[in-house]
Amino acid sequence: MKNNTIFTIMKKELARFFGDSRMVMTTILLPGVLIFVLYTLMGSAMKEQFMSETFEPKCYFINLPVEWKAPLTKQGFRIHEEKAEDGQIRRSKQKVQDQKFELLVIFPENFLEDTKNYKLTSGAKAPQVQIYYNSASTDSVNAYDAMTAYLDTYEASLANQFDINGDTNGAYDLATEEDTTAKVFSSMVPFLLLIFLYSGCIAVAPESIAGEKERGTVAALLITPAKRSHIALGKIAALSIIAVLSGASSALGTLLSVPKLMAGEESGIDQAVYTIGDYGLLAMVILSTALILVTLISLISAFARSIKEAQTYVTPLMILVMLVGVTAMFGDGAKTSLGYYCIPLYNSVQSMVGIFSFQATRIQILITILVNIVATGIGSVILAKMFDSEYIMFHK
């Protein structure tokens, strides 16, 4: 009898679950599809970032052997030959430091002849190849790796006949403290902030809307003289404030802890390179992002019949938020095309990347905030319509 009861309850629960196409879609199908898309895009981005066959780094060369020009060009290096003058070397270094060029490679005069004639037993210093790069730029690091690999291949045939950056360890990395800080923050913090904001929103929105539907208190609220659209807007406003406060707390902790996590005291990473204006822009982006996240979760919660169901429905949104946040970890800085800033959520990530990498412009931030506010307004109108629907608000 006991086994029959268990089987009956189990059958009833399974029938209830599989009989609800929405639950099947959001619980089984959508997460798998979205995770597949997430990892596929991440894999494609990593392949493009580190293995691109079309990578063509812009490089300054001084005393480049004539015999190497064609092979290096074939490998994708965009060669700019310069004279071995102090002024030109200084300007070339500045270009690499400003991330306008990827490398500055300085060969000794008569490099090929000297390497062939060099004898290890002579005790003399081996010919030195100097490669200046910027570790804050992924393209520069990739170009540096490609160039050293090319030189290592040549050196292998000569049995250590020359050295690469052998004079002073680390002196050829032209990244500044600000560059290093920007790279660390712009790749990590936008993803963390988006997750923290989402966590703050998900903690309160389902309870406020789906929870009231589940408890039956929404009926009493909707029969009051207040317009249902005003009720919807009031809920979004209140939930946004709570979400922003939660996100602000998490953001502050993140900003203060990242340098420690990245061994900032030893490496020179310091969040103090950002100004009050940077934090002001960040605060406005966070606020607009919280508004749109709360609106999205509120729409899902209004459609759900219980808190548990709402939490199930928002799983695909969580994966989408993670997917958007991960995009901050690829590329060198924010997108420059204004079209990217017209895409809700993605525009927030790009704006954060721009702020932390010192690349943000006022027009980009303005477009991001306006687009998020407009999207929030559209969502609020839809939520108000949902509150007007007796079927949505009261169906079991």
mmCIF file of C-alpha atoms in Angstrom:
data_model
loop_
_atom_site.group_PDB
_atom_site.id
_atom_site.type_symbol
_atom_site.label_atom_id
_atom_site.label_comp_id
_atom_site.label_asym_id
_atom_site.label_seq_id
_atom_site.Cartn_x
_atom_site.Cartn_y
_atom_site.Cartn_z
ATOM 1 C CA MET A 1 0.000 0.000 0.000
ATOM 2 C CA LYS A 2 2.855 2.315 0.908
ATOM 3 C CA ASN A 3 4.595 1.650 -2.387
ATOM 4 C CA ASN A 4 1.351 2.310 -4.270
ATOM 5 C CA THR A 5 1.020 5.677 -2.522
ATOM 6 C CA ILE A 6 4.589 6.663 -3.386
ATOM 7 C CA PHE A 7 4.090 5.574 -6.970
ATOM 8 C CA THR A 8 0.787 7.476 -7.210
ATOM 9 C CA ILE A 9 2.323 10.676 -5.838
ATOM 10 C CA MET A 10 5.348 10.304 -8.063
ATOM 11 C CA LYS A 11 3.143 9.738 -11.112
ATOM 12 C CA LYS A 12 1.010 12.738 -10.209
ATOM 13 C CA GLU A 13 4.021 15.026 -9.840
ATOM 14 C CA LEU A 14 5.570 13.822 -13.078
ATOM 15 C CA ALA A 15 2.253 14.250 -14.881
ATOM 16 C CA ARG A 16 1.933 17.766 -13.488
ATOM 17 C CA PHE A 17 5.452 18.668 -14.574
ATOM 18 C CA PHE A 18 5.396 17.145 -18.054
ATOM 19 C CA GLY A 19 1.850 18.340 -18.587
ATOM 20 C CA ASP A 20 3.055 21.933 -18.242
ATOM 21 C CA SER A 21 4.866 22.779 -21.458
ATOM 22 C CA ARG A 22 6.291 25.969 -19.935
ATOM 23 C CA MET A 23 7.960 24.057 -17.109
ATOM 24 C CA VAL A 24 9.408 21.497 -19.524
ATOM 25 C CA MET A 25 10.704 24.260 -21.797
ATOM 26 C CA THR A 26 12.352 26.365 -19.083
ATOM 27 C CA THR A 27 13.632 23.497 -16.929
ATOM 28 C CA ILE A 28 14.891 20.976 -19.469
ATOM 29 C CA LEU A 29 15.159 22.425 -22.958
ATOM 30 C CA LEU A 30 16.176 26.077 -22.608
ATOM 31 C CA PRO A 31 19.040 25.637 -20.083
ATOM 32 C CA GLY A 32 20.725 23.038 -22.281
ATOM 33 C CA VAL A 33 20.307 25.139 -25.391
ATOM 34 C CA LEU A 34 21.556 28.305 -23.711
ATOM 35 C CA ILE A 35 24.530 26.581 -22.102
ATOM 36 C CA PHE A 36 25.438 25.113 -25.485
ATOM 37 C CA VAL A 37 25.238 28.588 -27.020
ATOM 38 C CA LEU A 38 27.234 30.063 -24.096
ATOM 39 C CA TYR A 39 30.152 27.663 -24.390
ATOM 40 C CA THR A 40 30.066 27.711 -28.182
ATOM 41 C CA LEU A 41 30.396 31.493 -28.208
ATOM 42 C CA MET A 42 33.090 31.382 -25.531
ATOM 43 C CA GLY A 43 35.024 28.813 -27.546
ATOM 44 C CA SER A 44 34.676 30.865 -30.706
ATOM 45 C CA ALA A 45 35.775 34.008 -28.898
ATOM 46 C CA MET A 46 38.807 32.260 -27.416
ATOM 47 C CA LYS A 47 39.734 30.825 -30.786
ATOM 48 C CA GLU A 48 39.417 34.238 -32.391
ATOM 49 C CA GLN A 49 41.365 35.839 -29.566
ATOM 50 C CA PHE A 50 44.286 33.443 -29.421
ATOM 51 C CA MET A 51 44.300 31.475 -32.679
ATOM 52 C CA SER A 52 43.057 33.870 -35.328
ATOM 53 C CA GLU A 53 44.567 33.219 -38.743
ATOM 54 C CA THR A 54 43.819 36.797 -39.781
ATOM 55 C CA PHE A 55 45.715 38.398 -36.897
ATOM 56 C CA GLU A 56 47.868 41.148 -38.389
ATOM 57 C CA PRO A 57 49.799 42.987 -35.674
ATOM 58 C CA LYS A 58 51.252 46.398 -36.507
ATOM 59 C CA CYS A 59 54.947 46.326 -35.654
ATOM 60 C CA TYR A 60 57.888 48.704 -35.858
ATOM 61 C CA PHE A 61 61.136 47.075 -36.977
ATOM 62 C CA ILE A 62 64.593 48.566 -36.769
ATOM 63 C CA ASN A 63 67.442 46.913 -38.707
ATOM 64 C CA LEU A 64 65.102 44.162 -39.926
ATOM 65 C CA PRO A 65 67.058 41.648 -42.044
ATOM 66 C CA VAL A 66 65.928 41.906 -45.647
ATOM 67 C CA GLU A 67 65.636 38.106 -45.874
ATOM 68 C CA TRP A 68 62.998 38.088 -43.113
ATOM 69 C CA LYS A 69 60.656 40.715 -44.496
ATOM 70 C CA ALA A 70 58.734 38.374 -46.810
ATOM 71 C CA PRO A 71 58.365 35.488 -44.280
ATOM 72 C CA LEU A 72 57.165 37.837 -41.521
ATOM 73 C CA THR A 73 54.710 39.520 -43.880
ATOM 74 C CA LYS A 74 53.395 36.101 -44.874
ATOM 75 C CA GLN A 75 52.801 35.301 -41.192
ATOM 76 C CA GLY A 76 50.629 38.406 -40.889
ATOM 77 C CA PHE A 77 52.998 40.981 -39.398
ATOM 78 C CA ARG A 78 52.366 44.487 -40.723
ATOM 79 C CA ILE A 79 55.921 45.768 -41.013
ATOM 80 C CA HIS A 80 56.857 49.415 -40.470
ATOM 81 C CA GLU A 81 60.609 49.873 -40.811
ATOM 82 C CA GLU A 82 62.222 52.751 -38.942
ATOM 83 C CA LYS A 83 65.707 54.158 -38.481
ATOM 84 C CA ALA A 84 67.791 53.479 -35.373
ATOM 85 C CA GLU A 85 67.454 57.034 -34.049
ATOM 86 C CA ASP A 86 66.731 57.885 -30.422
ATOM 87 C CA GLY A 87 63.789 60.121 -31.303
ATOM 88 C CA GLN A 88 62.172 57.512 -33.535
ATOM 89 C CA ILE A 89 62.704 54.753 -30.961
ATOM 90 C CA ARG A 90 61.083 56.931 -28.307
ATOM 91 C CA ARG A 91 58.071 57.670 -30.527
ATOM 92 C CA SER A 92 57.715 53.994 -31.447
ATOM 93 C CA LYS A 93 57.762 52.979 -27.804
ATOM 94 C CA GLN A 94 55.034 55.512 -27.099
ATOM 95 C CA LYS A 95 52.895 54.054 -29.888
ATOM 96 C CA VAL A 96 53.218 50.589 -28.330
ATOM 97 C CA GLN A 97 52.461 51.984 -24.902
ATOM 98 C CA ASP A 98 49.351 53.724 -26.263
ATOM 99 C CA GLN A 99 48.271 50.392 -27.857
ATOM 100 C CA LYS A 100 48.313 51.874 -31.347
ATOM 101 C CA PHE A 101 51.065 49.436 -32.370
ATOM 102 C CA GLU A 102 51.706 45.954 -31.031
ATOM 103 C CA LEU A 103 55.510 45.684 -31.055
ATOM 104 C CA LEU A 104 58.787 47.491 -31.444
ATOM 105 C CA VAL A 105 61.507 45.023 -32.518
ATOM 106 C CA ILE A 106 65.116 46.247 -32.615
ATOM 107 C CA PHE A 107 67.773 44.090 -34.280
ATOM 108 C CA PRO A 108 71.490 44.844 -34.074
ATOM 109 C CA GLU A 109 73.095 45.991 -37.297
ATOM 110 C CA ASN A 110 74.336 43.078 -39.415
ATOM 111 C CA PHE A 111 72.258 40.756 -37.232
ATOM 112 C CA LEU A 112 72.324 37.671 -39.453
ATOM 113 C CA GLU A 113 76.055 37.929 -40.103
ATOM 114 C CA ASP A 114 76.867 38.482 -36.424
ATOM 115 C CA THR A 115 74.784 35.489 -35.294
ATOM 116 C CA LYS A 116 76.415 33.183 -37.800
ATOM 117 C CA ASN A 117 79.883 34.319 -36.746
ATOM 118 C CA TYR A 118 79.228 34.289 -32.981
ATOM 119 C CA LYS A 119 81.133 31.668 -30.972
ATOM 120 C CA LEU A 120 79.847 30.561 -27.575
ATOM 121 C CA THR A 121 83.381 29.791 -26.433
ATOM 122 C CA SER A 122 84.534 33.357 -27.115
ATOM 123 C CA GLY A 123 83.020 34.685 -23.895
ATOM 124 C CA ALA A 124 81.666 37.696 -25.758
ATOM 125 C CA LYS A 125 78.123 38.879 -25.342
ATOM 126 C CA ALA A 126 75.677 37.347 -27.814
ATOM 127 C CA PRO A 127 73.801 39.658 -30.199
ATOM 128 C CA GLN A 128 70.671 41.032 -28.512
ATOM 129 C CA VAL A 129 67.203 41.350 -30.035
ATOM 130 C CA GLN A 130 64.997 43.818 -28.182
ATOM 131 C CA ILE A 131 61.218 43.354 -28.356
ATOM 132 C CA TYR A 132 59.082 46.021 -26.705
ATOM 133 C CA TYR A 133 55.449 45.088 -26.094
ATOM 134 C CA ASN A 134 52.480 46.020 -23.881
ATOM 135 C CA SER A 135 51.209 43.265 -21.577
ATOM 136 C CA ALA A 136 47.938 45.188 -21.067
ATOM 137 C CA SER A 137 47.047 44.535 -24.716
ATOM 138 C CA THR A 138 46.066 41.008 -25.750
ATOM 139 C CA ASP A 139 47.074 41.748 -29.346
ATOM 140 C CA SER A 140 50.481 42.944 -28.220
ATOM 141 C CA VAL A 141 51.046 39.831 -26.094
ATOM 142 C CA ASN A 142 49.951 37.580 -28.969
ATOM 143 C CA ALA A 143 52.273 39.423 -31.346
ATOM 144 C CA TYR A 144 55.129 39.111 -28.844
ATOM 145 C CA ASP A 145 54.542 35.352 -28.554
ATOM 146 C CA ALA A 146 54.425 34.965 -32.338
ATOM 147 C CA MET A 147 57.628 36.966 -32.826
ATOM 148 C CA THR A 148 59.562 35.120 -30.121
ATOM 149 C CA ALA A 149 58.366 31.795 -31.556
ATOM 150 C CA TYR A 150 59.680 32.837 -34.976
ATOM 151 C CA LEU A 151 63.019 33.889 -33.479
ATOM 152 C CA ASP A 152 63.260 30.735 -31.361
ATOM 153 C CA THR A 153 62.802 28.622 -34.473
ATOM 154 C CA TYR A 154 65.657 30.469 -36.167
ATOM 155 C CA GLU A 155 67.842 30.291 -33.053
ATOM 156 C CA ALA A 156 67.315 26.527 -32.758
ATOM 157 C CA SER A 157 69.229 26.081 -35.993
ATOM 158 C CA LEU A 158 72.148 28.135 -34.671
ATOM 159 C CA ALA A 159 72.608 26.692 -31.165
ATOM 160 C CA ASN A 160 71.955 29.794 -29.037
ATOM 161 C CA GLN A 161 73.693 32.356 -31.181
ATOM 162 C CA PHE A 162 71.669 35.345 -29.893
ATOM 163 C CA ASP A 163 69.409 36.427 -26.988
ATOM 164 C CA ILE A 164 65.949 38.025 -26.825
ATOM 165 C CA ASN A 165 65.441 40.780 -24.253
ATOM 166 C CA GLY A 166 68.436 39.516 -22.358
ATOM 167 C CA ASP A 167 69.620 42.806 -20.888
ATOM 168 C CA THR A 168 67.007 43.574 -18.211
ATOM 169 C CA ASN A 169 64.172 41.266 -17.226
ATOM 170 C CA GLY A 170 60.806 43.012 -17.627
ATOM 171 C CA ALA A 171 62.218 46.250 -19.002
ATOM 172 C CA TYR A 172 60.626 45.668 -22.389
ATOM 173 C CA ASP A 173 57.045 45.550 -21.140
ATOM 174 C CA LEU A 174 55.727 49.058 -21.795
ATOM 175 C CA ALA A 175 52.415 48.603 -19.945
ATOM 176 C CA THR A 176 51.812 51.322 -17.363
ATOM 177 C CA GLU A 177 50.205 50.820 -13.956
ATOM 178 C CA GLU A 178 47.015 52.335 -15.361
ATOM 179 C CA ASP A 179 47.094 49.897 -18.314
ATOM 180 C CA THR A 180 47.476 46.914 -16.005
ATOM 181 C CA THR A 181 44.720 48.106 -13.687
ATOM 182 C CA ALA A 182 42.413 48.783 -16.623
ATOM 183 C CA LYS A 183 42.945 45.322 -18.105
ATOM 184 C CA VAL A 184 42.276 43.547 -14.817
ATOM 185 C CA PHE A 185 39.206 45.580 -13.909
ATOM 186 C CA SER A 186 37.667 45.786 -17.386
ATOM 187 C CA SER A 187 37.842 42.018 -17.882
ATOM 188 C CA MET A 188 36.639 40.873 -14.461
ATOM 189 C CA VAL A 189 34.553 43.508 -12.734
ATOM 190 C CA PRO A 190 31.760 44.005 -15.347
ATOM 191 C CA PHE A 191 30.972 40.273 -15.211
ATOM 192 C CA LEU A 192 30.961 40.275 -11.400
ATOM 193 C CA LEU A 193 28.848 43.421 -11.202
ATOM 194 C CA LEU A 194 26.244 42.027 -13.585
ATOM 195 C CA ILE A 195 26.030 38.805 -11.577
ATOM 196 C CA PHE A 196 25.748 40.708 -8.308
ATOM 197 C CA LEU A 197 23.034 42.963 -9.705
ATOM 198 C CA TYR A 198 21.132 39.959 -10.999
ATOM 199 C CA SER A 199 21.451 38.243 -7.607
ATOM 200 C CA GLY A 200 20.039 41.316 -5.879
ATOM 201 C CA CYS A 201 17.101 41.447 -8.288
ATOM 202 C CA ILE A 202 16.284 37.743 -8.152
ATOM 203 C CA ALA A 203 16.297 37.842 -4.362
ATOM 204 C CA VAL A 204 13.358 40.259 -4.177
ATOM 205 C CA ALA A 205 11.360 40.345 -7.433
ATOM 206 C CA PRO A 206 9.778 36.847 -7.397
ATOM 207 C CA GLU A 207 8.695 37.265 -3.778
ATOM 208 C CA SER A 208 7.112 40.649 -4.455
ATOM 209 C CA ILE A 209 4.962 39.542 -7.420
ATOM 210 C CA ALA A 210 4.783 35.758 -7.726
ATOM 211 C CA GLY A 211 4.793 35.474 -3.923
ATOM 212 C CA GLU A 212 1.700 37.651 -3.627
ATOM 213 C CA LYS A 213 -0.032 35.609 -6.321
ATOM 214 C CA GLU A 214 0.852 32.417 -4.477
ATOM 215 C CA ARG A 215 -0.456 33.752 -1.143
ATOM 216 C CA GLY A 216 -3.551 35.232 -2.739
ATOM 217 C CA THR A 217 -2.836 38.752 -1.459
ATOM 218 C CA VAL A 218 -2.550 40.147 -4.983
ATOM 219 C CA ALA A 219 -6.347 40.075 -5.296
ATOM 220 C CA ALA A 220 -6.784 42.483 -2.417
ATOM 221 C CA LEU A 221 -4.134 44.772 -3.915
ATOM 222 C CA LEU A 222 -5.741 44.859 -7.348
ATOM 223 C CA ILE A 223 -9.238 45.766 -6.119
ATOM 224 C CA THR A 224 -7.999 48.984 -4.533
ATOM 225 C CA PRO A 225 -8.770 52.303 -6.315
ATOM 226 C CA ALA A 226 -5.141 52.600 -7.448
ATOM 227 C CA LYS A 227 -4.505 52.062 -11.133
ATOM 228 C CA ARG A 228 -2.886 48.746 -11.880
ATOM 229 C CA SER A 229 -0.252 50.488 -13.986
ATOM 230 C CA HIS A 230 0.687 52.558 -10.938
ATOM 231 C CA ILE A 231 0.935 49.383 -8.871
ATOM 232 C CA ALA A 232 3.258 47.871 -11.466
ATOM 233 C CA LEU A 233 5.447 50.983 -11.619
ATOM 234 C CA GLY A 234 5.545 51.217 -7.829
ATOM 235 C CA LYS A 235 6.735 47.647 -7.539
ATOM 236 C CA ILE A 236 9.437 48.165 -10.175
ATOM 237 C CA ALA A 237 10.627 51.361 -8.462
ATOM 238 C CA ALA A 238 10.793 49.744 -5.013
ATOM 239 C CA LEU A 239 12.463 46.603 -6.316
ATOM 240 C CA SER A 240 14.990 48.687 -8.255
ATOM 241 C CA ILE A 241 16.031 50.565 -5.138
ATOM 242 C CA ILE A 242 16.574 47.314 -3.251
ATOM 243 C CA ALA A 243 18.469 45.776 -6.159
ATOM 244 C CA VAL A 244 20.701 48.837 -6.575
ATOM 245 C CA LEU A 245 21.537 48.860 -2.861
ATOM 246 C CA SER A 246 22.436 45.177 -3.038
ATOM 247 C CA GLY A 247 24.461 45.730 -6.197
ATOM 248 C CA ALA A 248 26.204 48.785 -4.726
ATOM 249 C CA SER A 249 27.302 46.794 -1.696
ATOM 250 C CA SER A 250 28.627 43.988 -3.862
ATOM 251 C CA ALA A 251 30.253 46.466 -6.249
ATOM 252 C CA LEU A 252 32.065 48.236 -3.434
ATOM 253 C CA GLY A 253 33.359 44.968 -2.073
ATOM 254 C CA THR A 254 34.501 43.945 -5.540
ATOM 255 C CA LEU A 255 36.292 47.208 -6.269
ATOM 256 C CA LEU A 256 38.128 47.046 -2.959
ATOM 257 C CA SER A 257 39.047 43.384 -3.160
ATOM 258 C CA VAL A 258 40.126 42.855 -6.781
ATOM 259 C CA PRO A 259 43.593 44.442 -6.328
ATOM 260 C CA LYS A 260 44.177 42.144 -3.354
ATOM 261 C CA LEU A 261 42.976 39.121 -5.288
ATOM 262 C CA MET A 262 45.327 40.042 -8.126
ATOM 263 C CA ALA A 263 48.300 40.549 -5.770
ATOM 264 C CA GLY A 264 47.947 44.292 -6.205
ATOM 265 C CA GLU A 265 50.357 45.232 -3.461
ATOM 266 C CA GLU A 266 53.182 43.432 -5.240
ATOM 267 C CA SER A 267 52.212 44.207 -8.847
ATOM 268 C CA GLY A 268 51.303 47.852 -8.436
ATOM 269 C CA ILE A 269 47.624 47.448 -9.306
ATOM 270 C CA ASP A 270 45.649 50.154 -7.578
ATOM 271 C CA GLN A 271 41.991 51.112 -7.903
ATOM 272 C CA ALA A 272 42.920 54.708 -7.043
ATOM 273 C CA VAL A 273 43.712 55.383 -10.696
ATOM 274 C CA TYR A 274 39.952 55.848 -11.217
ATOM 275 C CA THR A 275 38.420 59.242 -10.533
ATOM 276 C CA ILE A 276 35.184 60.333 -8.880
ATOM 277 C CA GLY A 277 33.833 60.973 -12.378
ATOM 278 C CA ASP A 278 34.532 57.354 -13.353
ATOM 279 C CA TYR A 279 32.636 56.094 -10.325
ATOM 280 C CA GLY A 280 29.804 58.526 -11.099
ATOM 281 C CA LEU A 281 29.445 57.141 -14.631
ATOM 282 C CA LEU A 282 29.614 53.613 -13.246
ATOM 283 C CA ALA A 283 26.858 54.391 -10.738
ATOM 284 C CA MET A 284 24.537 55.643 -13.497
ATOM 285 C CA VAL A 285 25.188 52.550 -15.605
ATOM 286 C CA ILE A 286 24.572 50.285 -12.603
ATOM 287 C CA LEU A 287 21.295 52.067 -11.828
ATOM 288 C CA SER A 288 19.980 51.725 -15.391
ATOM 289 C CA THR A 289 21.095 48.088 -15.476
ATOM 290 C CA ALA A 290 19.298 47.329 -12.213
ATOM 291 C CA LEU A 291 16.127 48.889 -13.629
ATOM 292 C CA ILE A 292 16.092 46.656 -16.686
ATOM 293 C CA LEU A 293 17.000 43.501 -14.733
ATOM 294 C CA VAL A 294 14.221 44.142 -12.219
ATOM 295 C CA THR A 295 11.784 44.760 -15.062
ATOM 296 C CA LEU A 296 12.694 41.502 -16.810
ATOM 297 C CA ILE A 297 12.440 39.441 -13.625
ATOM 298 C CA SER A 298 9.172 41.179 -12.692
ATOM 299 C CA LEU A 299 7.670 40.265 -16.074
ATOM 300 C CA ILE A 300 8.660 36.634 -15.582
ATOM 301 C CA SER A 301 7.380 36.641 -11.997
ATOM 302 C CA ALA A 302 4.022 38.100 -13.053
ATOM 303 C CA PHE A 303 3.609 35.271 -15.536
ATOM 304 C CA ALA A 304 4.489 32.605 -12.946
ATOM 305 C CA ARG A 305 1.967 31.176 -10.489
ATOM 306 C CA SER A 306 4.319 30.704 -7.537
ATOM 307 C CA ILE A 307 7.742 31.682 -6.268
ATOM 308 C CA LYS A 308 9.130 28.269 -7.132
ATOM 309 C CA GLU A 309 7.774 28.505 -10.649
ATOM 310 C CA ALA A 310 9.165 32.029 -11.039
ATOM 311 C CA GLN A 311 12.607 30.852 -9.937
ATOM 312 C CA THR A 312 12.425 28.087 -12.536
ATOM 313 C CA TYR A 313 11.413 30.490 -15.291
ATOM 314 C CA VAL A 314 14.273 32.905 -14.593
ATOM 315 C CA THR A 315 16.964 30.224 -15.040
ATOM 316 C CA PRO A 316 17.348 30.953 -18.769
ATOM 317 C CA LEU A 317 17.623 34.667 -17.944
ATOM 318 C CA MET A 318 20.409 33.894 -15.481
ATOM 319 C CA ILE A 319 22.330 32.005 -18.181
ATOM 320 C CA LEU A 320 21.751 34.893 -20.591
ATOM 321 C CA VAL A 321 23.096 37.374 -18.026
ATOM 322 C CA MET A 322 26.188 35.208 -17.545
ATOM 323 C CA LEU A 323 26.668 34.982 -21.301
ATOM 324 C CA VAL A 324 26.503 38.756 -21.660
ATOM 325 C CA GLY A 325 28.836 39.266 -18.696
ATOM 326 C CA VAL A 326 31.449 36.878 -20.076
ATOM 327 C CA THR A 327 31.826 39.042 -23.191
ATOM 328 C CA ALA A 328 33.753 41.546 -21.043
ATOM 329 C CA MET A 329 36.614 39.060 -20.784
ATOM 330 C CA PHE A 330 37.336 39.035 -24.518
ATOM 331 C CA GLY A 331 38.849 41.736 -26.669
ATOM 332 C CA ASP A 332 40.926 44.796 -25.881
ATOM 333 C CA GLY A 333 38.598 47.336 -24.365
ATOM 334 C CA ALA A 334 35.092 48.474 -25.173
ATOM 335 C CA LYS A 335 33.407 48.438 -28.565
ATOM 336 C CA THR A 336 33.629 51.732 -30.434
ATOM 337 C CA SER A 337 30.549 51.373 -32.654
ATOM 338 C CA LEU A 338 27.533 53.097 -31.083
ATOM 339 C CA GLY A 339 25.240 50.317 -32.337
ATOM 340 C CA TYR A 340 26.502 48.007 -29.591
ATOM 341 C CA TYR A 341 25.246 50.471 -26.988
ATOM 342 C CA CYS A 342 21.678 50.100 -28.242
ATOM 343 C CA ILE A 343 21.472 46.483 -27.016
ATOM 344 C CA PRO A 344 20.106 46.281 -23.443
ATOM 345 C CA LEU A 345 22.407 44.578 -20.900
ATOM 346 C CA TYR A 346 25.185 44.168 -23.473
ATOM 347 C CA ASN A 347 25.475 47.948 -23.584
ATOM 348 C CA SER A 348 25.907 47.989 -19.801
ATOM 349 C CA VAL A 349 28.789 45.532 -19.985
ATOM 350 C CA GLN A 350 30.486 47.492 -22.767
ATOM 351 C CA SER A 351 30.018 50.747 -20.845
ATOM 352 C CA MET A 352 31.574 49.208 -17.740
ATOM 353 C CA VAL A 353 34.471 47.893 -19.820
ATOM 354 C CA GLY A 354 34.899 51.365 -21.304
ATOM 355 C CA ILE A 355 34.887 53.018 -17.880
ATOM 356 C CA PHE A 356 37.432 50.629 -16.396
ATOM 357 C CA SER A 357 39.681 50.749 -19.462
ATOM 358 C CA PHE A 358 39.528 54.586 -19.690
ATOM 359 C CA GLN A 359 37.872 54.329 -23.113
ATOM 360 C CA ALA A 360 34.297 55.348 -22.293
ATOM 361 C CA THR A 361 32.827 58.374 -24.045
ATOM 362 C CA ARG A 362 29.897 60.465 -22.867
ATOM 363 C CA ILE A 363 27.808 59.565 -25.897
ATOM 364 C CA GLN A 364 28.297 55.828 -25.246
ATOM 365 C CA ILE A 365 27.244 56.154 -21.619
ATOM 366 C CA LEU A 366 24.316 58.411 -22.535
ATOM 367 C CA ILE A 367 23.034 55.973 -25.172
ATOM 368 C CA THR A 368 23.373 53.075 -22.711
ATOM 369 C CA ILE A 369 21.384 54.842 -20.008
ATOM 370 C CA LEU A 370 18.680 56.069 -22.410
ATOM 371 C CA VAL A 371 18.274 52.647 -24.053
ATOM 372 C CA ASN A 372 18.001 50.920 -20.673
ATOM 373 C CA ILE A 373 15.470 53.470 -19.436
ATOM 374 C CA VAL A 374 13.387 53.136 -22.614
ATOM 375 C CA ALA A 375 13.532 49.333 -22.339
ATOM 376 C CA THR A 376 12.469 49.617 -18.700
ATOM 377 C CA GLY A 377 9.566 51.859 -19.728
ATOM 378 C CA ILE A 378 8.426 49.371 -22.369
ATOM 379 C CA GLY A 379 8.686 46.549 -19.840
ATOM 380 C CA SER A 380 6.685 48.567 -17.321
ATOM 381 C CA VAL A 381 3.903 49.075 -19.856
ATOM 382 C CA ILE A 382 3.850 45.339 -20.569
ATOM 383 C CA LEU A 383 3.811 44.587 -16.824
ATOM 384 C CA ALA A 384 0.891 46.968 -16.359
ATOM 385 C CA LYS A 385 -1.001 45.164 -19.140
ATOM 386 C CA MET A 386 -0.257 41.872 -17.409
ATOM 387 C CA PHE A 387 -1.678 43.269 -14.166
ATOM 388 C CA ASP A 388 -4.826 44.154 -16.120
ATOM 389 C CA SER A 389 -5.196 40.551 -17.316
ATOM 390 C CA GLU A 390 -7.438 38.533 -15.021
ATOM 391 C CA TYR A 391 -6.158 35.293 -16.534
ATOM 392 C CA ILE A 392 -2.498 36.072 -15.879
ATOM 393 C CA MET A 393 -3.026 37.381 -12.377
ATOM 394 C CA PHE A 394 -5.497 34.807 -11.081
ATOM 395 C CA HIS A 395 -5.093 31.571 -13.083
ATOM 396 C CA LYS A 396 -3.965 28.543 -11.108
#
